[in-house]
Coordinates of C-alpha atoms and ligand atoms in Angstrom, one line a residue:
M1 CA 0.0 0.0 0.0
D2 CA 2.9 2.3 0.9
S3 CA 4.5 2.1 -2.5
F4 CA 1.2 3.0 -4.3
F5 CA 1.0 6.3 -2.4
K6 CA 4.7 6.9 -2.6
D7 CA 4.4 6.7 -6.4
L8 CA 1.8 9.5 -6.3
R9 CA 4.3 11.9 -4.9
S10 CA 5.7 12.6 -8.4
E11 CA 2.3 14.2 -9.2
F12 CA 3.1 16.9 -6.6
P13 CA 6.2 18.9 -7.8
I14 CA 6.5 20.8 -4.5
L15 CA 7.2 17.6 -2.6
S16 CA 10.6 17.3 -4.3
R17 CA 11.7 20.8 -3.1
K18 CA 14.5 21.3 -0.7
I19 CA 14.0 23.5 2.3
Y20 CA 17.3 24.8 3.9
G21 CA 19.0 22.1 1.9
K22 CA 16.8 19.3 3.4
D23 CA 14.1 17.3 1.7
L24 CA 10.7 18.9 2.4
V25 CA 8.6 16.9 4.8
Y26 CA 5.2 18.6 4.5
L27 CA 3.0 17.9 7.5
D28 CA 0.7 20.9 7.4
N29 CA -2.1 19.4 5.4
G30 CA -4.7 20.4 7.9
A31 CA -4.0 24.0 6.9
T32 CA -3.9 23.3 3.2
T33 CA -2.9 20.4 0.9
Q34 CA -0.5 20.5 -2.0
K35 CA -1.9 20.2 -5.5
P36 CA -1.3 17.5 -8.1
R37 CA -0.2 18.5 -11.5
R38 CA -3.5 17.7 -13.1
V39 CA -5.3 20.3 -10.8
V40 CA -2.8 23.0 -11.6
E41 CA -3.1 22.2 -15.3
K42 CA -6.8 22.6 -15.2
I43 CA -6.4 26.1 -13.8
E44 CA -3.7 26.9 -16.3
N45 CA -5.6 25.5 -19.3
G46 CA -8.8 27.2 -18.0
Y47 CA -7.2 30.6 -18.2
Y48 CA -5.2 29.9 -21.4
Y49 CA -7.8 28.3 -23.5
S50 CA -11.3 28.3 -22.0
N51 CA -11.7 31.6 -20.1
A52 CA -15.0 33.3 -20.5
N53 CA -17.6 34.5 -18.0
I54 CA -20.3 31.9 -17.5
H55 CA -24.1 32.0 -17.7
R56 CA -25.9 34.6 -20.0
G57 CA -23.2 34.3 -22.7
V58 CA -24.4 33.5 -26.2
H59 CA -20.9 32.9 -27.5
Y60 CA -19.1 29.5 -27.7
L61 CA -16.5 30.0 -25.0
S62 CA -19.1 31.3 -22.5
Q63 CA -21.3 28.3 -23.2
R64 CA -18.5 25.8 -22.8
A65 CA -17.3 27.5 -19.5
T66 CA -20.9 27.4 -18.2
E67 CA -21.2 23.7 -19.0
A68 CA -17.9 22.9 -17.3
H69 CA -18.9 24.9 -14.2
E70 CA -22.2 23.2 -14.0
A71 CA -20.6 19.8 -14.5
A72 CA -18.3 20.6 -11.6
R73 CA -21.4 21.3 -9.5
E74 CA -22.8 17.9 -10.4
R75 CA -19.4 16.4 -9.6
V76 CA -19.4 17.8 -6.1
G77 CA -22.9 16.6 -5.6
R78 CA -22.0 13.1 -6.5
F79 CA -18.9 13.2 -4.3
I80 CA -21.0 13.9 -1.2
N81 CA -24.1 12.1 -2.5
A82 CA -26.4 15.1 -2.6
D83 CA -29.9 14.5 -4.1
S84 CA -29.4 17.2 -6.7
A85 CA -26.7 19.6 -8.0
S86 CA -29.0 22.5 -7.1
E87 CA -28.1 21.7 -3.4
I88 CA -24.5 22.6 -4.1
I89 CA -23.5 26.2 -3.6
F90 CA -20.1 27.4 -4.5
T91 CA -18.5 29.7 -2.0
R92 CA -15.0 30.8 -1.1
G93 CA -14.6 28.1 1.4
T94 CA -15.8 26.6 4.7
T95 CA -15.7 30.0 6.4
E96 CA -17.9 31.6 3.8
S97 CA -20.3 28.6 3.7
I98 CA -20.8 28.8 7.5
N99 CA -21.3 32.6 7.4
L100 CA -23.9 32.2 4.7
V101 CA -25.9 29.8 6.9
A102 CA -25.4 31.9 10.0
F103 CA -26.8 34.9 8.2
S104 CA -29.5 33.4 6.0
F105 CA -30.8 30.6 8.3
G106 CA -30.6 33.2 11.1
E107 CA -32.8 35.6 9.2
A108 CA -35.4 33.0 8.4
F109 CA -35.6 31.0 11.5
C110 CA -34.0 32.7 14.5
K111 CA -35.4 35.2 17.0
E112 CA -34.6 36.7 20.4
G113 CA -34.1 34.1 23.1
D114 CA -33.3 31.3 20.7
E115 CA -30.1 29.2 21.0
I116 CA -27.4 27.8 18.7
V117 CA -25.3 24.8 19.9
V118 CA -21.7 24.3 19.0
S119 CA -19.0 22.1 20.5
V120 CA -15.9 23.2 22.5
M121 CA -13.6 21.9 19.7
E122 CA -14.8 24.1 16.9
H123 CA -12.6 26.1 14.6
H124 CA -13.1 29.9 15.0
S125 CA -15.0 29.9 11.7
N126 CA -17.7 27.7 13.3
I127 CA -17.9 29.9 16.4
V128 CA -17.6 33.5 15.4
P129 CA -20.4 33.6 12.7
W130 CA -22.8 32.1 15.4
Q131 CA -21.6 34.7 18.0
M132 CA -22.3 37.4 15.4
L133 CA -25.8 35.9 14.8
C134 CA -26.4 35.7 18.6
E135 CA -25.4 39.3 19.0
R136 CA -27.6 40.4 16.1
K137 CA -30.7 38.6 17.3
K138 CA -30.1 38.6 21.1
M139 CA -29.7 34.8 21.2
S140 CA -27.3 32.6 23.1
L141 CA -24.6 30.2 22.1
K142 CA -24.4 26.9 24.0
V143 CA -21.3 24.7 24.1
I144 CA -21.1 20.9 24.1
P145 CA -18.3 19.9 26.4
M146 CA -15.8 17.0 25.8
N147 CA -13.8 14.7 28.0
D148 CA -10.0 14.8 28.5
R149 CA -9.4 12.5 25.6
G150 CA -11.2 15.0 23.3
E151 CA -14.5 13.1 22.9
I152 CA -17.9 14.9 22.9
L153 CA -19.9 14.2 26.0
L154 CA -23.1 12.9 24.4
D155 CA -25.2 13.0 27.5
E156 CA -24.4 16.7 28.0
Y157 CA -25.1 17.2 24.3
K158 CA -28.6 15.6 24.7
A159 CA -29.3 17.8 27.7
L160 CA -28.6 20.9 25.6
L161 CA -31.2 20.0 23.0
N162 CA -34.2 22.0 24.1
P163 CA -37.0 23.7 22.2
K164 CA -35.1 27.0 22.1
V165 CA -32.3 25.5 20.0
R166 CA -32.6 26.4 16.3
L167 CA -29.4 24.8 15.0
V168 CA -26.5 22.6 16.0
A169 CA -23.2 23.4 14.3
I170 CA -20.6 20.7 14.8
T171 CA -17.3 19.8 13.2
H172 CA -17.0 16.3 11.8
V173 CA -13.2 16.1 12.5
S174 CA -11.3 18.4 14.9
N175 CA -8.5 20.3 13.2
V176 CA -6.5 20.3 16.4
I177 CA -6.9 16.9 18.0
G178 CA -8.2 14.8 15.1
T179 CA -11.3 13.5 16.9
I180 CA -14.0 12.1 14.5
N181 CA -17.3 13.2 16.1
P182 CA -20.3 10.8 15.8
V183 CA -22.1 13.2 13.6
K184 CA -24.7 10.7 12.4
E185 CA -25.8 9.9 15.9
M186 CA -25.7 13.6 16.8
I187 CA -27.8 14.6 13.8
A188 CA -30.4 11.9 14.7
L189 CA -30.6 13.2 18.2
A190 CA -31.0 16.8 17.0
H191 CA -33.6 15.8 14.4
A192 CA -35.6 13.9 17.1
A193 CA -35.8 17.3 18.9
G194 CA -36.8 19.1 15.7
I195 CA -33.4 20.8 15.4
K196 CA -31.4 21.3 12.2
V197 CA -27.6 20.5 11.9
L198 CA -24.7 22.0 10.1
V199 CA -21.6 19.8 9.7
D200 CA -18.2 21.5 9.3
G201 CA -16.6 19.0 7.0
A202 CA -13.3 21.0 6.4
Q203 CA -11.2 18.3 8.0
S204 CA -13.3 15.3 7.1
V205 CA -14.3 15.5 3.5
P206 CA -10.6 15.2 2.4
H207 CA -10.0 12.1 4.6
I208 CA -13.1 10.0 5.2
R209 CA -16.3 9.2 3.3
L210 CA -18.9 11.8 3.8
D211 CA -22.4 10.9 2.5
V212 CA -24.8 13.7 3.3
K213 CA -27.8 11.4 2.9
A214 CA -26.4 8.7 5.1
I215 CA -25.8 11.1 7.9
D216 CA -28.8 13.2 7.1
A217 CA -27.0 16.5 7.4
D218 CA -29.0 19.6 6.8
F219 CA -26.0 21.7 5.8
L220 CA -22.4 20.7 5.1
A221 CA -19.5 23.1 4.6
F222 CA -16.0 22.3 3.2
S223 CA -13.0 23.9 1.4
G224 CA -11.5 23.0 -2.0
H225 CA -7.9 23.8 -0.9
K226 CA -7.9 21.1 1.8
I227 CA -8.8 18.4 -0.7
Y228 CA -6.1 18.9 -3.3
G229 CA -8.1 21.6 -5.0
P230 CA -7.5 25.4 -5.4
T231 CA -7.8 28.1 -2.8
G232 CA -10.8 30.4 -3.1
I233 CA -13.4 27.8 -3.8
G234 CA -15.5 25.9 -1.3
V235 CA -18.9 24.3 -1.0
L236 CA -22.0 24.7 1.0
Y237 CA -24.4 21.8 0.7
G238 CA -27.9 22.4 2.0
K239 CA -31.1 20.4 1.7
A240 CA -33.2 22.0 -1.1
E241 CA -36.3 22.4 1.1
L242 CA -34.2 24.4 3.6
L243 CA -32.3 26.5 1.1
N244 CA -35.6 27.4 -0.5
Q245 CA -36.8 28.8 2.8
I246 CA -33.9 31.0 3.6
P247 CA -33.1 34.4 2.0
P248 CA -30.1 35.2 -0.1
Y249 CA -26.8 36.0 1.7
Q250 CA -25.5 38.6 -0.8
G251 CA -27.1 40.7 -3.5
G252 CA -25.8 41.3 -7.0
G253 CA -25.8 39.8 -10.4
E254 CA -26.6 36.1 -11.0
M255 CA -28.7 35.8 -7.8
I256 CA -31.7 37.7 -9.3
D257 CA -34.7 36.8 -11.4
Q258 CA -36.1 40.3 -12.1
V259 CA -34.7 43.6 -10.8
H260 CA -36.9 46.7 -10.7
F261 CA -36.6 49.7 -8.4
E262 CA -40.0 48.8 -7.0
K263 CA -39.2 45.2 -6.4
T264 CA -36.6 42.5 -7.0
T265 CA -37.2 38.8 -7.2
Y266 CA -34.6 36.1 -6.7
N267 CA -33.2 33.3 -8.8
V268 CA -33.8 29.7 -8.1
L269 CA -31.3 27.4 -6.4
P270 CA -28.4 27.3 -6.3
Y271 CA -27.9 30.7 -8.0
K272 CA -29.9 32.5 -5.4
F273 CA -26.8 32.2 -3.2
E274 CA -24.2 32.9 -5.8
A275 CA -24.1 36.7 -6.2
G276 CA -21.5 38.0 -8.7
T277 CA -19.1 36.1 -11.0
P278 CA -18.3 32.8 -9.4
D279 CA -14.9 31.2 -9.4
F280 CA -15.6 29.1 -12.5
I281 CA -12.0 28.2 -13.0
G282 CA -11.8 27.1 -9.3
S283 CA -14.9 25.0 -9.6
I284 CA -13.5 23.0 -12.6
A285 CA -10.2 22.6 -10.8
L286 CA -12.0 21.4 -7.7
S287 CA -13.9 18.9 -9.8
E288 CA -10.5 17.6 -11.1
A289 CA -9.3 17.2 -7.5
L290 CA -12.3 15.2 -6.6
D291 CA -11.7 13.0 -9.7
F292 CA -8.2 12.5 -8.4
V293 CA -9.4 11.5 -5.0
D294 CA -12.2 9.3 -6.4
E295 CA -9.8 7.5 -8.7
I296 CA -7.7 6.5 -5.7
G297 CA -10.7 5.8 -3.6
I298 CA -11.5 7.8 -0.4
E299 CA -11.7 4.5 1.6
R300 CA -8.2 3.6 0.5
I301 CA -6.9 7.0 1.4
E302 CA -8.6 6.8 4.8
A303 CA -7.1 3.4 5.5
Y304 CA -3.6 4.6 4.5
E305 CA -3.8 7.8 6.5
K306 CA -5.0 5.8 9.5
S307 CA -2.0 3.5 9.3
L308 CA 0.3 6.6 9.1
L309 CA -1.4 8.2 12.1
E310 CA -1.1 5.0 14.1
Y311 CA 2.5 4.6 13.2
A312 CA 3.3 8.2 14.0
T313 CA 1.4 8.0 17.3
M314 CA 3.3 4.9 18.3
E315 CA 6.7 6.2 17.4
L316 CA 6.2 9.6 18.9
M317 CA 5.1 8.0 22.2
K318 CA 8.5 6.4 22.4
I319 CA 10.1 9.8 22.8
D320 CA 10.7 10.8 26.5
G321 CA 8.5 13.6 27.7
M322 CA 6.1 13.3 24.7
R323 CA 2.5 14.3 25.3
I324 CA 0.0 13.5 22.6
I325 CA -2.9 16.0 22.8
G326 CA -6.2 14.3 21.9
T327 CA -6.5 10.6 22.4
A328 CA -10.0 9.9 21.2
A329 CA -10.9 6.4 20.2
D330 CA -11.8 7.5 16.7
K331 CA -9.3 9.9 15.1
S332 CA -8.4 11.2 11.6
A333 CA -5.1 12.3 10.1
V334 CA -4.2 14.9 12.7
L335 CA -1.6 14.5 15.5
S336 CA -1.1 17.3 18.0
F337 CA 1.6 17.0 20.7
L338 CA 3.9 18.8 23.2
L339 CA 7.5 17.9 23.7
G340 CA 8.4 18.2 27.3
N341 CA 8.4 21.8 28.4
I342 CA 9.7 23.0 25.0
H343 CA 7.5 25.8 23.7
P344 CA 5.6 24.7 20.5
F345 CA 7.1 27.8 18.7
D346 CA 10.6 26.6 19.4
V347 CA 9.7 23.0 18.2
G348 CA 8.1 24.3 15.1
T349 CA 11.0 26.7 14.2
L350 CA 13.6 24.0 14.7
L351 CA 11.6 21.5 12.7
D352 CA 11.4 24.0 10.0
H353 CA 15.2 24.3 9.8
L354 CA 15.2 20.6 9.3
G355 CA 12.8 20.9 6.4
I356 CA 9.8 19.7 8.3
A357 CA 6.6 21.9 8.0
V358 CA 4.3 21.6 10.9
R359 CA 1.8 24.1 12.4
I360 CA 2.1 25.4 15.9
G361 CA -0.2 27.5 18.1
H362 CA -3.9 27.5 18.8
H363 CA -4.9 26.4 15.3
C364 CA -7.8 28.8 15.2
A365 CA -9.5 26.9 18.0
Q366 CA -8.7 29.0 21.1
P367 CA -11.6 27.8 23.2
L368 CA -10.4 24.2 22.7
I369 CA -6.8 25.1 23.7
E370 CA -8.1 26.9 26.8
R371 CA -10.2 23.8 27.7
L372 CA -7.1 21.7 27.4
G373 CA -5.3 24.0 29.7
I374 CA -2.3 24.6 27.4
D375 CA -0.9 27.4 25.3
G376 CA -0.9 25.6 22.0
T377 CA 0.3 22.5 20.4
V378 CA 2.6 21.3 17.6
R379 CA 0.4 19.8 14.9
A380 CA 1.4 17.3 12.3
S381 CA -1.4 16.6 9.8
F382 CA -1.2 14.0 7.1
A383 CA -2.3 13.7 3.5
L384 CA -2.2 10.8 1.1
Y385 CA 1.3 11.6 -0.1
N386 CA 3.0 11.4 3.3
T387 CA 5.1 8.4 4.0
F388 CA 6.3 6.2 6.9
E389 CA 9.8 7.4 6.2
E390 CA 8.7 11.0 6.7
V391 CA 7.3 10.0 10.1
D392 CA 10.7 8.6 10.9
V393 CA 12.3 11.9 9.9
L394 CA 10.0 13.7 12.2
V395 CA 10.7 11.4 15.1
K396 CA 14.4 11.7 14.6
A397 CA 14.2 15.5 14.4
L398 CA 12.1 15.6 17.6
K399 CA 14.7 13.5 19.4
R400 CA 17.4 15.8 18.2
I401 CA 15.5 18.9 19.4
Q402 CA 15.0 17.3 22.7
T403 CA 18.8 16.9 23.2
M404 CA 19.2 20.6 22.5
F405 CA 17.1 21.6 25.5
Ligands
PLP501 N1 -13.3 24.4 10.0 C1 -12.2 23.6 10.2 C2 -12.4 22.4 11.1 C3 -11.0 23.9 9.7 O1 -9.9 23.1 10.0 C4 -10.8 25.1 8.9 C5 -9.5 25.5 8.4 O2 -8.5 25.1 8.9 C6 -11.9 25.9 8.7 C7 -13.1 25.5 9.2 C8 -11.9 27.1 7.8 O3 -11.6 26.7 6.5 P1 -11.3 27.9 5.4 O4 -10.2 28.7 6.0 O5 -10.8 27.1 4.2 O6 -12.5 28.6 5.2

């Protein structure tokens, strides 16, 4: 299995770069993934040979670009098993997708005194838009706690589900501690109480199978750049019946049906939520990235990354003074740790000088870091092109850093 994934590395030119004279070991995939040649070529060819603004164009190039953009929408729909492509809204990324729901769902369904429920392990982009909604509408934000391993406390979650709750917004996979939350069960519990659920799939869609129908998600948000696609394009999935009931997020071209100074009417789904020229080069490149992932098979990627995570966890634990942060029973390709009393900033900087790219700090999840009672972590996050040898390089480097302190 290892050699299959190793062979794929040649598709990613950046992986053969040297950093300070050392082979690059890129372990910052939670922040963004590298792009295979075929994705970059889609972007390049898009701009060189197919560029024309989509929709409304009568000319050849515009019509072909429109077809490609709409085919990309279909592609995304199939990837997450949506009922229809009209349930796929292109956004700039997870953050914009969540902001869209916080605004539009908030306008349609929320009022003073209502509640939104999030978990303690959310990324800031699944906290702050809800805080802004709460401020706007005089509502409150409730927080699902976790245990010391980093697992959601389901009993506490159930206790939060009362008639005032309008929506639960929960991450599928934590970007800091890698916990895979039981979203299917959590959604079923929320639905039993008549509550809608948004799943933040930023860290799950690139690594594990996510079928919106199987888990019955009402909304799902994810980013193209974390799944080998380009930056600046992301997805909001929403059930059509819900999207039809909530107002547009932004106004402008594309999202309208008729515009008159007396009254404007809005377009149908998904265009109602896509004001302005969309990133039609980004969408086709994202579609190419999803083809790349599907040709390998997400289950195969998941199994490989799991074996990498298990190996890395085992090897890191052999290092004196190593503390793994987040030890949930079910984890995805993220490994946070602390090395003795050495500050994560020092670990990250020294690893960088050895060619190893990790992320350090609060990882845009300050409330989680506070709950853990620490200042931050060092985070290694894996993708399909990482190897067992790279884990060995990381372990060796950490041992070396330890001797320096
Ligand atoms: N949610 C989670 C769990 C994330 O890890 C991230 C990014 O790291 C985001 C949301 C925000 O994604 P983006 O910056 O692509 O909008």
